[in-house]
Amino acid sequence: MGLFLDTAFGFPAVLLTPVLAVVTLYWIVVAIGLADTEMLDTADADGSPVGASAVLERMRLGKAPVTVEITVLVLSAWFVSMMGGIVTSLLTSPGSALSWALGAVVLVIAVVAAWALTSGLVMAVQRFLPRRGGSSQRDLVGRTCVIRVGEAGESFGQAEITTEGGATVVIPVRTIGGEVLPVGSTALVFERSDEQDVFLVTGFDPSLDPGRP
């Protein structure tokens, strides 16, 4: 147990141990229903990935839910760093220049191995995953969305909408006629305002959705 703790809180694993703790806490929150596994899968109105999705896309990932890919990356990098840290501790004296140098090498190996493992797993399972293509801005008109980040009104509003390709898109929305839509409410996108570069929405009863099962 002592060797495990010393390695987990020693270089290089100590750089990943707190991140692993955060990831573990996140999945606990998901398990009790307080978070969504696709909360980081965001794109702009054209369907192009943004934020964490864009970073993973540049890493040749992004084919699976972002939270799942990050979890695999962190877990595999932490595991490799732990194994390397144990070997390093057996070969060198703690705190020596050689141990730090080997620790840096282990960290690089852990990051590369984590990327390779995650990339391989994503490629292996992506055939079973839904397509995550985008939609044009006009394709979003007529679809329902959910208001996020406070209320939506005539001067401000943000909403999440799912495109035909299955991607979650965050779009700027506005209401007309003084209508105010609270956070979490469902709205219908009825027009695209090119002048303001926003989508016009109005309140919508989800039970009226013809696509609702």
Short mmCIF file of N, CA and C in Angstrom, two decimals, residues 58-178:
data_model
loop_
_atom_site.label_atom_id
_atom_site.label_comp_id
_atom_site.label_asym_id
_atom_site.label_seq_id
_atom_site.Cartn_x
_atom_site.Cartn_y
_atom_site.Cartn_z
N ARG A 58 -8.69 17.63 -33.18
CA ARG A 58 -7.33 17.87 -33.66
C ARG A 58 -6.39 16.75 -33.27
N MET A 59 -6.77 15.99 -32.23
CA MET A 59 -5.96 14.84 -31.81
C MET A 59 -6.37 13.57 -32.55
N ARG A 60 -7.20 13.75 -33.58
CA ARG A 60 -7.71 12.63 -34.38
C ARG A 60 -8.60 11.71 -33.55
N LEU A 61 -9.28 12.32 -32.58
CA LEU A 61 -10.27 11.58 -31.78
C LEU A 61 -11.62 12.22 -32.08
N GLY A 62 -12.47 12.38 -31.06
CA GLY A 62 -13.73 13.06 -31.24
C GLY A 62 -14.84 12.25 -31.89
N LYS A 63 -14.64 10.94 -32.06
CA LYS A 63 -15.68 10.11 -32.67
C LYS A 63 -16.61 9.49 -31.63
N ALA A 64 -16.24 9.59 -30.36
CA ALA A 64 -17.06 9.07 -29.26
C ALA A 64 -17.38 10.24 -28.33
N PRO A 65 -18.29 10.07 -27.37
CA PRO A 65 -18.56 11.15 -26.42
C PRO A 65 -17.27 11.67 -25.78
N VAL A 66 -17.14 12.98 -25.68
CA VAL A 66 -15.91 13.60 -25.18
C VAL A 66 -15.56 13.10 -23.79
N THR A 67 -16.56 12.99 -22.92
CA THR A 67 -16.28 12.56 -21.56
C THR A 67 -15.72 11.14 -21.51
N VAL A 68 -16.19 10.29 -22.40
CA VAL A 68 -15.68 8.92 -22.45
C VAL A 68 -14.23 8.92 -22.92
N GLU A 69 -13.92 9.69 -23.96
CA GLU A 69 -12.56 9.73 -24.48
C GLU A 69 -11.60 10.32 -23.46
N ILE A 70 -12.01 11.38 -22.77
CA ILE A 70 -11.16 11.97 -21.74
C ILE A 70 -10.91 10.98 -20.63
N THR A 71 -11.94 10.23 -20.24
CA THR A 71 -11.78 9.23 -19.19
C THR A 71 -10.76 8.17 -19.58
N VAL A 72 -10.85 7.67 -20.81
CA VAL A 72 -9.91 6.65 -21.26
C VAL A 72 -8.50 7.23 -21.33
N LEU A 73 -8.37 8.46 -21.82
CA LEU A 73 -7.06 9.10 -21.89
C LEU A 73 -6.43 9.23 -20.51
N VAL A 74 -7.20 9.75 -19.55
CA VAL A 74 -6.67 9.98 -18.20
C VAL A 74 -6.35 8.66 -17.51
N LEU A 75 -7.26 7.71 -17.59
CA LEU A 75 -7.07 6.44 -16.90
C LEU A 75 -5.86 5.68 -17.45
N SER A 76 -5.73 5.63 -18.78
CA SER A 76 -4.61 4.90 -19.37
C SER A 76 -3.28 5.61 -19.11
N ALA A 77 -3.27 6.95 -19.19
CA ALA A 77 -2.04 7.69 -18.91
C ALA A 77 -1.63 7.52 -17.45
N TRP A 78 -2.61 7.56 -16.55
CA TRP A 78 -2.30 7.37 -15.13
C TRP A 78 -1.76 5.97 -14.86
N PHE A 79 -2.36 4.96 -15.48
CA PHE A 79 -1.92 3.58 -15.26
C PHE A 79 -0.47 3.39 -15.75
N VAL A 80 -0.17 3.90 -16.95
CA VAL A 80 1.18 3.76 -17.48
C VAL A 80 2.18 4.52 -16.62
N SER A 81 1.81 5.70 -16.15
CA SER A 81 2.70 6.48 -15.29
C SER A 81 2.93 5.78 -13.96
N MET A 82 1.91 5.11 -13.46
CA MET A 82 2.06 4.34 -12.21
C MET A 82 3.03 3.19 -12.41
N MET A 83 2.86 2.44 -13.49
CA MET A 83 3.75 1.31 -13.74
C MET A 83 5.19 1.80 -13.94
N GLY A 84 5.33 2.87 -14.72
CA GLY A 84 6.66 3.42 -14.93
C GLY A 84 7.26 3.98 -13.66
N GLY A 85 6.41 4.59 -12.82
CA GLY A 85 6.89 5.14 -11.56
C GLY A 85 7.39 4.06 -10.62
N ILE A 86 6.71 2.94 -10.61
CA ILE A 86 7.14 1.83 -9.75
C ILE A 86 8.50 1.32 -10.21
N VAL A 87 8.65 1.12 -11.53
CA VAL A 87 9.93 0.66 -12.06
C VAL A 87 11.03 1.66 -11.75
N THR A 88 10.74 2.95 -11.94
CA THR A 88 11.73 3.99 -11.67
C THR A 88 12.16 4.00 -10.21
N SER A 89 11.20 3.82 -9.31
CA SER A 89 11.53 3.83 -7.89
C SER A 89 12.41 2.66 -7.48
N LEU A 90 12.33 1.56 -8.22
CA LEU A 90 13.16 0.40 -7.92
C LEU A 90 14.56 0.53 -8.49
N LEU A 91 14.71 1.40 -9.49
CA LEU A 91 16.01 1.54 -10.15
C LEU A 91 16.82 2.74 -9.68
N THR A 92 16.14 3.72 -9.09
CA THR A 92 16.83 4.96 -8.69
C THR A 92 16.50 5.33 -7.26
N SER A 93 17.22 6.31 -6.75
CA SER A 93 16.94 6.84 -5.42
C SER A 93 15.92 7.96 -5.53
N PRO A 94 14.93 8.00 -4.64
CA PRO A 94 13.91 9.04 -4.70
C PRO A 94 14.53 10.44 -4.63
N GLY A 95 14.07 11.32 -5.50
CA GLY A 95 14.55 12.70 -5.49
C GLY A 95 15.84 12.94 -6.24
N SER A 96 16.46 11.89 -6.75
CA SER A 96 17.72 12.06 -7.47
C SER A 96 17.44 12.62 -8.87
N ALA A 97 18.50 13.18 -9.48
CA ALA A 97 18.35 13.73 -10.83
C ALA A 97 17.94 12.66 -11.82
N LEU A 98 18.47 11.45 -11.62
CA LEU A 98 18.13 10.35 -12.53
C LEU A 98 16.67 9.97 -12.41
N SER A 99 16.14 9.97 -11.19
CA SER A 99 14.72 9.60 -11.00
C SER A 99 13.80 10.63 -11.66
N TRP A 100 14.18 11.93 -11.58
CA TRP A 100 13.38 12.96 -12.23
C TRP A 100 13.45 12.83 -13.75
N ALA A 101 14.64 12.52 -14.24
CA ALA A 101 14.80 12.37 -15.69
C ALA A 101 13.99 11.19 -16.20
N LEU A 102 14.08 10.06 -15.50
CA LEU A 102 13.30 8.88 -15.90
C LEU A 102 11.80 9.14 -15.76
N GLY A 103 11.44 9.92 -14.73
CA GLY A 103 10.04 10.27 -14.55
C GLY A 103 9.50 11.07 -15.72
N ALA A 104 10.32 11.99 -16.24
CA ALA A 104 9.90 12.78 -17.40
C ALA A 104 9.72 11.89 -18.62
N VAL A 105 10.62 10.92 -18.78
CA VAL A 105 10.49 9.99 -19.90
C VAL A 105 9.22 9.16 -19.76
N VAL A 106 8.95 8.71 -18.54
CA VAL A 106 7.74 7.93 -18.28
C VAL A 106 6.50 8.75 -18.59
N LEU A 107 6.51 10.03 -18.24
CA LEU A 107 5.35 10.89 -18.50
C LEU A 107 5.08 11.00 -20.00
N VAL A 108 6.13 11.19 -20.78
CA VAL A 108 5.97 11.27 -22.23
C VAL A 108 5.41 9.96 -22.78
N ILE A 109 5.98 8.85 -22.31
CA ILE A 109 5.50 7.54 -22.77
C ILE A 109 4.04 7.34 -22.39
N ALA A 110 3.67 7.78 -21.19
CA ALA A 110 2.29 7.61 -20.71
C ALA A 110 1.31 8.39 -21.58
N VAL A 111 1.67 9.62 -21.94
CA VAL A 111 0.80 10.45 -22.77
C VAL A 111 0.64 9.84 -24.17
N VAL A 112 1.75 9.42 -24.76
CA VAL A 112 1.70 8.83 -26.10
C VAL A 112 0.91 7.53 -26.07
N ALA A 113 1.15 6.70 -25.05
CA ALA A 113 0.44 5.43 -24.95
C ALA A 113 -1.05 5.65 -24.74
N ALA A 114 -1.41 6.65 -23.95
CA ALA A 114 -2.82 6.94 -23.70
C ALA A 114 -3.52 7.37 -24.98
N TRP A 115 -2.84 8.23 -25.76
CA TRP A 115 -3.43 8.64 -27.03
C TRP A 115 -3.59 7.46 -27.98
N ALA A 116 -2.56 6.61 -28.07
CA ALA A 116 -2.61 5.46 -28.97
C ALA A 116 -3.73 4.49 -28.56
N LEU A 117 -3.85 4.25 -27.27
CA LEU A 117 -4.88 3.33 -26.78
C LEU A 117 -6.27 3.89 -27.05
N THR A 118 -6.48 5.16 -26.71
CA THR A 118 -7.79 5.77 -26.91
C THR A 118 -8.15 5.82 -28.39
N SER A 119 -7.18 6.19 -29.23
CA SER A 119 -7.43 6.25 -30.67
C SER A 119 -7.80 4.87 -31.20
N GLY A 120 -7.08 3.85 -30.74
CA GLY A 120 -7.38 2.49 -31.20
C GLY A 120 -8.75 2.02 -30.77
N LEU A 121 -9.13 2.32 -29.54
CA LEU A 121 -10.44 1.91 -29.04
C LEU A 121 -11.56 2.63 -29.79
N VAL A 122 -11.36 3.94 -30.05
CA VAL A 122 -12.38 4.70 -30.77
C VAL A 122 -12.56 4.16 -32.18
N MET A 123 -11.45 3.86 -32.86
CA MET A 123 -11.53 3.30 -34.20
C MET A 123 -12.22 1.95 -34.21
N ALA A 124 -12.02 1.18 -33.13
CA ALA A 124 -12.61 -0.16 -33.06
C ALA A 124 -14.11 -0.13 -32.84
N VAL A 125 -14.59 0.89 -32.11
CA VAL A 125 -16.02 0.90 -31.76
C VAL A 125 -16.82 1.94 -32.52
N GLN A 126 -16.17 2.82 -33.31
CA GLN A 126 -16.91 3.90 -33.94
C GLN A 126 -17.98 3.41 -34.91
N ARG A 127 -17.82 2.21 -35.44
CA ARG A 127 -18.85 1.68 -36.34
C ARG A 127 -20.16 1.45 -35.61
N PHE A 128 -20.09 1.31 -34.27
CA PHE A 128 -21.31 1.07 -33.49
C PHE A 128 -21.87 2.36 -32.93
N LEU A 129 -21.17 3.50 -33.15
CA LEU A 129 -21.61 4.77 -32.60
C LEU A 129 -22.45 5.53 -33.61
N PRO A 130 -23.39 6.37 -33.14
CA PRO A 130 -24.18 7.17 -34.07
C PRO A 130 -23.32 8.18 -34.79
N ARG A 131 -23.68 8.50 -36.01
CA ARG A 131 -22.95 9.51 -36.76
C ARG A 131 -23.09 10.86 -36.08
N ARG A 132 -21.98 11.60 -36.10
CA ARG A 132 -21.97 12.88 -35.40
C ARG A 132 -21.76 14.02 -36.39
N GLY A 133 -22.46 13.94 -37.49
CA GLY A 133 -22.31 14.97 -38.51
C GLY A 133 -22.99 16.25 -38.12
N GLY A 134 -22.73 17.29 -38.88
CA GLY A 134 -23.31 18.58 -38.58
C GLY A 134 -24.50 18.87 -39.47
N SER A 135 -25.07 20.06 -39.28
CA SER A 135 -26.19 20.53 -40.08
C SER A 135 -25.92 21.98 -40.41
N SER A 136 -26.48 22.45 -41.50
CA SER A 136 -26.37 23.87 -41.81
C SER A 136 -27.27 24.63 -40.87
N GLN A 137 -27.06 25.94 -40.81
CA GLN A 137 -27.86 26.76 -39.90
C GLN A 137 -29.33 26.71 -40.27
N ARG A 138 -29.63 26.71 -41.55
CA ARG A 138 -31.02 26.67 -41.97
C ARG A 138 -31.69 25.36 -41.59
N ASP A 139 -30.93 24.29 -41.50
CA ASP A 139 -31.50 23.00 -41.14
C ASP A 139 -32.03 22.98 -39.71
N LEU A 140 -31.56 23.93 -38.89
CA LEU A 140 -31.99 23.96 -37.49
C LEU A 140 -33.36 24.60 -37.30
N VAL A 141 -33.81 25.36 -38.28
CA VAL A 141 -35.14 25.98 -38.20
C VAL A 141 -36.20 24.89 -38.24
N GLY A 142 -37.14 24.98 -37.31
CA GLY A 142 -38.20 23.98 -37.22
C GLY A 142 -37.90 22.90 -36.20
N ARG A 143 -36.71 22.93 -35.60
CA ARG A 143 -36.35 21.94 -34.59
C ARG A 143 -36.57 22.54 -33.20
N THR A 144 -36.71 21.69 -32.21
CA THR A 144 -36.86 22.16 -30.84
C THR A 144 -35.49 22.22 -30.17
N CYS A 145 -35.39 23.07 -29.16
CA CYS A 145 -34.15 23.24 -28.42
C CYS A 145 -34.47 23.40 -26.94
N VAL A 146 -33.43 23.40 -26.11
CA VAL A 146 -33.59 23.57 -24.67
C VAL A 146 -32.79 24.80 -24.24
N ILE A 147 -33.44 25.70 -23.52
CA ILE A 147 -32.80 26.94 -23.09
C ILE A 147 -31.77 26.64 -22.01
N ARG A 148 -30.57 27.19 -22.17
CA ARG A 148 -29.48 27.03 -21.21
C ARG A 148 -28.97 28.41 -20.79
N VAL A 149 -28.19 28.44 -19.72
CA VAL A 149 -27.52 29.66 -19.24
C VAL A 149 -28.53 30.78 -18.97
N GLY A 150 -29.38 30.58 -17.99
CA GLY A 150 -30.33 31.62 -17.60
C GLY A 150 -31.52 31.70 -18.53
N GLU A 151 -32.20 32.85 -18.49
CA GLU A 151 -33.40 33.04 -19.30
C GLU A 151 -33.05 33.46 -20.72
N ALA A 152 -33.98 33.18 -21.62
CA ALA A 152 -33.86 33.64 -23.00
C ALA A 152 -34.90 34.72 -23.24
N GLY A 153 -34.46 35.84 -23.78
CA GLY A 153 -35.37 36.93 -24.05
C GLY A 153 -35.01 37.62 -25.35
N GLU A 154 -35.40 38.89 -25.46
CA GLU A 154 -35.15 39.63 -26.69
C GLU A 154 -33.71 40.08 -26.84
N SER A 155 -32.95 40.11 -25.73
CA SER A 155 -31.58 40.61 -25.79
C SER A 155 -30.52 39.54 -25.53
N PHE A 156 -30.91 38.40 -24.98
CA PHE A 156 -29.92 37.35 -24.68
C PHE A 156 -30.59 35.99 -24.64
N GLY A 157 -29.82 34.97 -24.98
CA GLY A 157 -30.32 33.60 -24.88
C GLY A 157 -29.34 32.61 -25.48
N GLN A 158 -29.20 31.47 -24.83
CA GLN A 158 -28.38 30.37 -25.34
C GLN A 158 -29.21 29.10 -25.22
N ALA A 159 -29.10 28.25 -26.23
CA ALA A 159 -29.89 27.02 -26.21
C ALA A 159 -29.09 25.86 -26.79
N GLU A 160 -29.41 24.66 -26.35
CA GLU A 160 -28.83 23.44 -26.90
C GLU A 160 -29.83 22.82 -27.86
N ILE A 161 -29.32 22.38 -29.00
CA ILE A 161 -30.18 21.75 -29.98
C ILE A 161 -29.44 20.57 -30.58
N THR A 162 -30.15 19.50 -30.86
CA THR A 162 -29.54 18.31 -31.45
C THR A 162 -29.77 18.32 -32.95
N THR A 163 -28.71 18.26 -33.71
CA THR A 163 -28.82 18.29 -35.16
C THR A 163 -29.26 16.94 -35.69
N GLU A 164 -29.56 16.92 -36.97
CA GLU A 164 -29.98 15.67 -37.60
C GLU A 164 -28.89 14.62 -37.53
N GLY A 165 -27.61 15.08 -37.51
CA GLY A 165 -26.50 14.14 -37.43
C GLY A 165 -26.23 13.63 -36.03
N GLY A 166 -26.94 14.16 -35.02
CA GLY A 166 -26.78 13.68 -33.66
C GLY A 166 -25.85 14.51 -32.80
N ALA A 167 -25.29 15.60 -33.34
CA ALA A 167 -24.39 16.44 -32.57
C ALA A 167 -25.18 17.44 -31.72
N THR A 168 -24.66 17.75 -30.54
CA THR A 168 -25.27 18.76 -29.68
C THR A 168 -24.69 20.12 -30.03
N VAL A 169 -25.55 21.05 -30.40
CA VAL A 169 -25.12 22.36 -30.86
C VAL A 169 -25.59 23.42 -29.88
N VAL A 170 -24.71 24.35 -29.54
CA VAL A 170 -25.07 25.50 -28.71
C VAL A 170 -25.28 26.69 -29.63
N ILE A 171 -26.47 27.26 -29.61
CA ILE A 171 -26.80 28.35 -30.53
C ILE A 171 -27.30 29.58 -29.76
N PRO A 172 -27.05 30.79 -30.30
CA PRO A 172 -27.62 32.00 -29.71
C PRO A 172 -29.07 32.13 -30.13
N VAL A 173 -29.95 32.41 -29.18
CA VAL A 173 -31.37 32.51 -29.49
C VAL A 173 -31.94 33.80 -28.93
N ARG A 174 -33.04 34.25 -29.52
CA ARG A 174 -33.76 35.43 -29.05
C ARG A 174 -35.26 35.16 -29.18
N THR A 175 -36.03 35.83 -28.36
CA THR A 175 -37.49 35.76 -28.45
C THR A 175 -38.00 37.07 -29.01
N ILE A 176 -39.29 37.12 -29.31
CA ILE A 176 -39.92 38.36 -29.78
C ILE A 176 -41.16 38.63 -28.94
N GLY A 177 -41.65 39.85 -28.99
CA GLY A 177 -42.87 40.21 -28.29
C GLY A 177 -42.76 40.20 -26.78
N GLY A 178 -41.55 40.34 -26.25
CA GLY A 178 -41.38 40.36 -24.80
C GLY A 178 -41.43 39.00 -24.14
#
